[in-house]
Amino acid sequence: MATEQRSSWKQQTGVGRRGPRGRRLDEGAAAEIADLLGERPRRRDLLIEHLHLVQDAYGRLSAAHIKALADEMRLSEAEIYEVATFYAHFDVVREGEAPPPPRTIRVCDSLSCALAGADELYSRLSAVYQGSEEVRVVRAPCMGRCDVAPVAEVGHFHADRATLERVRDAVDAKRVQPVAPDYQTFVAYREEGGYNTLKHLREGGRSAESLMETLLESGLRGMGGAGFPAGKKWSFVRGAPGPRFVAVNADEGEPGTFKDRYYLERDPHIVLEGMLIAAWAVEAERCYFYLRDEYPAIYKILRAEIAALEAAQIVEPGYIELRRGAGAYICGEESAMIESIEGKRGLPRHRPPYVATAGIFDRPTLVHNVETLYWITLIAKGGAEIFNAHWANGRVGLRSYSVSGRVREAGVKLAPAGVTIRQLIDDYCGGMADGHEFKAYLPGGASGGILPASLGDIPLDFDTVQPHGGFIGSAAIIVLSDQDDMREVGLNLMRFFADESCGQCTPCRVGCSKAAQLMAATEWDAPLLEELGRTMEDASICGLGQAAPNVFRAVLKHWPDETR
């Protein structure tokens, strides 16, 4: 009787649930998502790709579209939300929230752009578009264009050496699409003998073991930062049971790094052939090319040139999967990149197991950086001496140095691996910028520490700067001058780490934010910072938290007077 009364009361008052739990499916949004996805597979690992489709089409991810996408992919809304909200380039709009303006101006505020006046540019743009319903202005981390700082992005259009006038012109002209630079196309590359080396290898002209020995002889090490011998990587992956994969890490998010962009914007097929040579060597069943979303022009290039490879039957359709990042520095870490390739948040994995034995979908995966693949093609074609015939200061090999900051001629400088920062500045960059005196430099981007000019004669190679509290990493060189406040330099770098921490582990998530707070104080608490640094270094899961203390340690060691 009581149950009947409760049911009658709910029916009369309208209280109580009348349908399935959760958000109702909007039929219009469902039709839009189904049309947008078309014949594309609804696989879980393609979630980020599908989120990009929605973001590109509608400029945001609405609650209705997220519900429809979850229904289409047979996923929970929570799974969609946790991925979409992890990445900075997805605009998630919850029910009741106002959508963002249709156009976004992103102003890079990482160190090279900050040195070039990004803060003033951001302030002026914010004042111009304050209250605008059509345009919003936001800060953004490094866009990989440090050589043309400061940089602003309007939609997907990059304004290099940006000024208020240039950005306003782009907004007024509604320039939001990337401008692809001139590059060597598939046809031009083939005319110069491109892919003949790959063809020779596939036809049995040489064994994988023989090519591995040549790579080891050349001295080629991974150019993404870790510096592991390339040939040894191949042997580890080949020795693991298949199926095997290759993953290309083109997510160079380290402030000061832009060498991968340089090669992909000019010679994409040298990189692609290197990828296919590596895939042949480890007998990979598929290649995944992970490209940072900050490189929209390269995305257009790669889509066109991969299609050309398929049309020429050099690869089967679908053998190369091009995946876009979505604004997460942490995805440059190889295991976080693999998580993202699988359509998940880019959280670094605990190791072991290592990706060589348990990578994409827990299968053996060979991960290579863009520059590494570039050299693999050249070494496979011309022999070990292409690389190891070059040396300086007792170091063998070549490196592509991304140089920015207070130099006259910034850019990618190909130089012997043993070159010093003074040689780079004087012989490759035309000297210091007018009115600036060399004071300090970052040898390996934000995470590589900061060294004073007094240590300007150290060879810039693997294993040479570690004794001095830094490391070369991906060779992102940022040059500082007597006009730069080292306290502000350090704070800029630490705020970057605080923003980009994935949040998975407490030492990094809390440590980076706490360090930034301590470094913003009038006087730095050196003992407390060192205690915090030891905790971060010892207990963080990945290199972001482990390397972040290099910043304040360097400033405290070399410029203590500027911290009080």
PDB file of C-alpha atoms in Angstrom, residues 411-516:
ATOM      1  CA  GLY A 411      67.535  29.051 -36.235  1.00  0.00           C
ATOM      2  CA  VAL A 412      68.480  25.397 -36.619  1.00  0.00           C
ATOM      3  CA  LYS A 413      72.265  25.080 -36.831  1.00  0.00           C
ATOM      4  CA  LEU A 414      73.785  21.820 -38.055  1.00  0.00           C
ATOM      5  CA  ALA A 415      77.151  21.533 -36.328  1.00  0.00           C
ATOM      6  CA  PRO A 416      79.585  18.933 -34.964  1.00  0.00           C
ATOM      7  CA  ALA A 417      78.369  17.421 -31.704  1.00  0.00           C
ATOM      8  CA  GLY A 418      81.349  18.813 -29.799  1.00  0.00           C
ATOM      9  CA  VAL A 419      80.719  22.449 -30.658  1.00  0.00           C
ATOM     10  CA  THR A 420      80.653  24.867 -27.727  1.00  0.00           C
ATOM     11  CA  ILE A 421      78.086  27.548 -27.050  1.00  0.00           C
ATOM     12  CA  ARG A 422      80.635  30.269 -27.818  1.00  0.00           C
ATOM     13  CA  GLN A 423      81.368  28.655 -31.190  1.00  0.00           C
ATOM     14  CA  LEU A 424      77.656  28.343 -31.911  1.00  0.00           C
ATOM     15  CA  ILE A 425      77.068  32.000 -31.124  1.00  0.00           C
ATOM     16  CA  ASP A 426      80.075  33.375 -32.997  1.00  0.00           C
ATOM     17  CA  ASP A 427      80.427  30.970 -35.936  1.00  0.00           C
ATOM     18  CA  TYR A 428      76.832  29.927 -36.606  1.00  0.00           C
ATOM     19  CA  CYS A 429      74.584  32.697 -35.245  1.00  0.00           C
ATOM     20  CA  GLY A 430      76.442  35.841 -36.272  1.00  0.00           C
ATOM     21  CA  GLY A 431      77.285  36.740 -32.675  1.00  0.00           C
ATOM     22  CA  MET A 432      75.134  38.156 -29.902  1.00  0.00           C
ATOM     23  CA  ALA A 433      72.243  40.464 -30.705  1.00  0.00           C
ATOM     24  CA  ASP A 434      73.162  44.138 -30.827  1.00  0.00           C
ATOM     25  CA  GLY A 435      73.547  45.643 -27.378  1.00  0.00           C
ATOM     26  CA  HIS A 436      73.609  42.291 -25.572  1.00  0.00           C
ATOM     27  CA  GLU A 437      76.489  40.645 -23.726  1.00  0.00           C
ATOM     28  CA  PHE A 438      76.558  36.859 -23.281  1.00  0.00           C
ATOM     29  CA  LYS A 439      75.510  35.934 -19.727  1.00  0.00           C
ATOM     30  CA  ALA A 440      74.033  32.412 -19.679  1.00  0.00           C
ATOM     31  CA  TYR A 441      72.444  29.678 -21.746  1.00  0.00           C
ATOM     32  CA  LEU A 442      70.047  26.758 -21.575  1.00  0.00           C
ATOM     33  CA  PRO A 443      71.798  23.754 -23.184  1.00  0.00           C
ATOM     34  CA  GLY A 444      68.702  21.546 -23.357  1.00  0.00           C
ATOM     35  CA  GLY A 445      65.560  23.634 -23.125  1.00  0.00           C
ATOM     36  CA  ALA A 446      63.547  24.222 -19.972  1.00  0.00           C
ATOM     37  CA  SER A 447      64.500  20.899 -18.371  1.00  0.00           C
ATOM     38  CA  GLY A 448      68.206  21.010 -19.266  1.00  0.00           C
ATOM     39  CA  GLY A 449      69.303  23.474 -16.606  1.00  0.00           C
ATOM     40  CA  ILE A 450      70.939  26.895 -16.991  1.00  0.00           C
ATOM     41  CA  LEU A 451      74.685  27.386 -17.302  1.00  0.00           C
ATOM     42  CA  PRO A 452      76.662  30.641 -16.953  1.00  0.00           C
ATOM     43  CA  ALA A 453      78.859  32.142 -19.654  1.00  0.00           C
ATOM     44  CA  SER A 454      81.899  31.050 -17.640  1.00  0.00           C
ATOM     45  CA  LEU A 455      80.996  27.479 -18.700  1.00  0.00           C
ATOM     46  CA  GLY A 456      80.802  28.457 -22.349  1.00  0.00           C
ATOM     47  CA  ASP A 457      83.551  26.136 -23.575  1.00  0.00           C
ATOM     48  CA  ILE A 458      81.898  22.800 -22.720  1.00  0.00           C
ATOM     49  CA  PRO A 459      81.217  20.532 -25.732  1.00  0.00           C
ATOM     50  CA  LEU A 460      77.458  20.507 -26.345  1.00  0.00           C
ATOM     51  CA  ASP A 461      76.915  16.773 -26.599  1.00  0.00           C
ATOM     52  CA  PHE A 462      75.520  13.853 -24.637  1.00  0.00           C
ATOM     53  CA  ASP A 463      77.217  13.251 -21.281  1.00  0.00           C
ATOM     54  CA  THR A 464      79.269  16.484 -21.351  1.00  0.00           C
ATOM     55  CA  VAL A 465      77.061  18.964 -19.472  1.00  0.00           C
ATOM     56  CA  GLN A 466      75.703  16.613 -16.779  1.00  0.00           C
ATOM     57  CA  PRO A 467      78.691  17.189 -14.446  1.00  0.00           C
ATOM     58  CA  HIS A 468      77.769  20.877 -14.443  1.00  0.00           C
ATOM     59  CA  GLY A 469      74.107  20.396 -13.505  1.00  0.00           C
ATOM     60  CA  GLY A 470      72.482  20.248 -16.941  1.00  0.00           C
ATOM     61  CA  PHE A 471      71.971  18.036 -19.944  1.00  0.00           C
ATOM     62  CA  ILE A 472      71.787  18.484 -23.692  1.00  0.00           C
ATOM     63  CA  GLY A 473      68.473  16.706 -24.287  1.00  0.00           C
ATOM     64  CA  SER A 474      67.107  17.686 -27.682  1.00  0.00           C
ATOM     65  CA  ALA A 475      69.714  20.474 -28.054  1.00  0.00           C
ATOM     66  CA  ALA A 476      67.322  23.367 -27.464  1.00  0.00           C
ATOM     67  CA  ILE A 477      69.754  26.240 -26.924  1.00  0.00           C
ATOM     68  CA  ILE A 478      68.371  29.479 -25.492  1.00  0.00           C
ATOM     69  CA  VAL A 479      70.965  32.248 -25.136  1.00  0.00           C
ATOM     70  CA  LEU A 480      70.595  34.841 -22.368  1.00  0.00           C
ATOM     71  CA  SER A 481      72.298  38.203 -21.939  1.00  0.00           C
ATOM     72  CA  ASP A 482      73.261  40.766 -19.349  1.00  0.00           C
ATOM     73  CA  GLN A 483      69.815  42.328 -19.818  1.00  0.00           C
ATOM     74  CA  ASP A 484      67.991  39.251 -18.504  1.00  0.00           C
ATOM     75  CA  ASP A 485      66.901  38.821 -14.888  1.00  0.00           C
ATOM     76  CA  MET A 486      67.698  35.229 -13.916  1.00  0.00           C
ATOM     77  CA  ARG A 487      64.970  35.230 -11.267  1.00  0.00           C
ATOM     78  CA  GLU A 488      62.396  35.981 -13.968  1.00  0.00           C
ATOM     79  CA  VAL A 489      63.954  33.437 -16.332  1.00  0.00           C
ATOM     80  CA  GLY A 490      63.709  30.724 -13.694  1.00  0.00           C
ATOM     81  CA  LEU A 491      60.145  31.669 -12.760  1.00  0.00           C
ATOM     82  CA  ASN A 492      59.050  31.560 -16.413  1.00  0.00           C
ATOM     83  CA  LEU A 493      60.446  28.042 -16.766  1.00  0.00           C
ATOM     84  CA  MET A 494      58.955  26.771 -13.503  1.00  0.00           C
ATOM     85  CA  ARG A 495      55.513  28.153 -14.360  1.00  0.00           C
ATOM     86  CA  PHE A 496      55.754  26.218 -17.604  1.00  0.00           C
ATOM     87  CA  PHE A 497      56.379  22.997 -15.674  1.00  0.00           C
ATOM     88  CA  ALA A 498      53.540  23.758 -13.265  1.00  0.00           C
ATOM     89  CA  ASP A 499      51.130  24.265 -16.162  1.00  0.00           C
ATOM     90  CA  GLU A 500      52.292  21.190 -18.054  1.00  0.00           C
ATOM     91  CA  SER A 501      52.492  18.655 -15.226  1.00  0.00           C
ATOM     92  CA  CYS A 502      50.065  15.862 -16.067  1.00  0.00           C
ATOM     93  CA  GLY A 503      48.999  15.674 -12.422  1.00  0.00           C
ATOM     94  CA  GLN A 504      49.424  11.921 -12.090  1.00  0.00           C
ATOM     95  CA  CYS A 505      51.983  12.014  -9.255  1.00  0.00           C
ATOM     96  CA  THR A 506      51.906  14.296  -6.223  1.00  0.00           C
ATOM     97  CA  PRO A 507      55.637  15.182  -6.149  1.00  0.00           C
ATOM     98  CA  CYS A 508      55.414  16.764  -9.597  1.00  0.00           C
ATOM     99  CA  ARG A 509      51.849  18.084  -9.486  1.00  0.00           C
ATOM    100  CA  VAL A 510      52.248  19.827  -6.138  1.00  0.00           C
ATOM    101  CA  GLY A 511      56.021  20.293  -6.335  1.00  0.00           C
ATOM    102  CA  CYS A 512      56.070  22.357  -9.523  1.00  0.00           C
ATOM    103  CA  SER A 513      53.288  24.655  -8.302  1.00  0.00           C
ATOM    104  CA  LYS A 514      54.901  25.048  -4.893  1.00  0.00           C
ATOM    105  CA  ALA A 515      58.284  25.792  -6.474  1.00  0.00           C
ATOM    106  CA  ALA A 516      56.716  28.477  -8.659  1.00  0.00           C
TER     107      ALA A 516
END
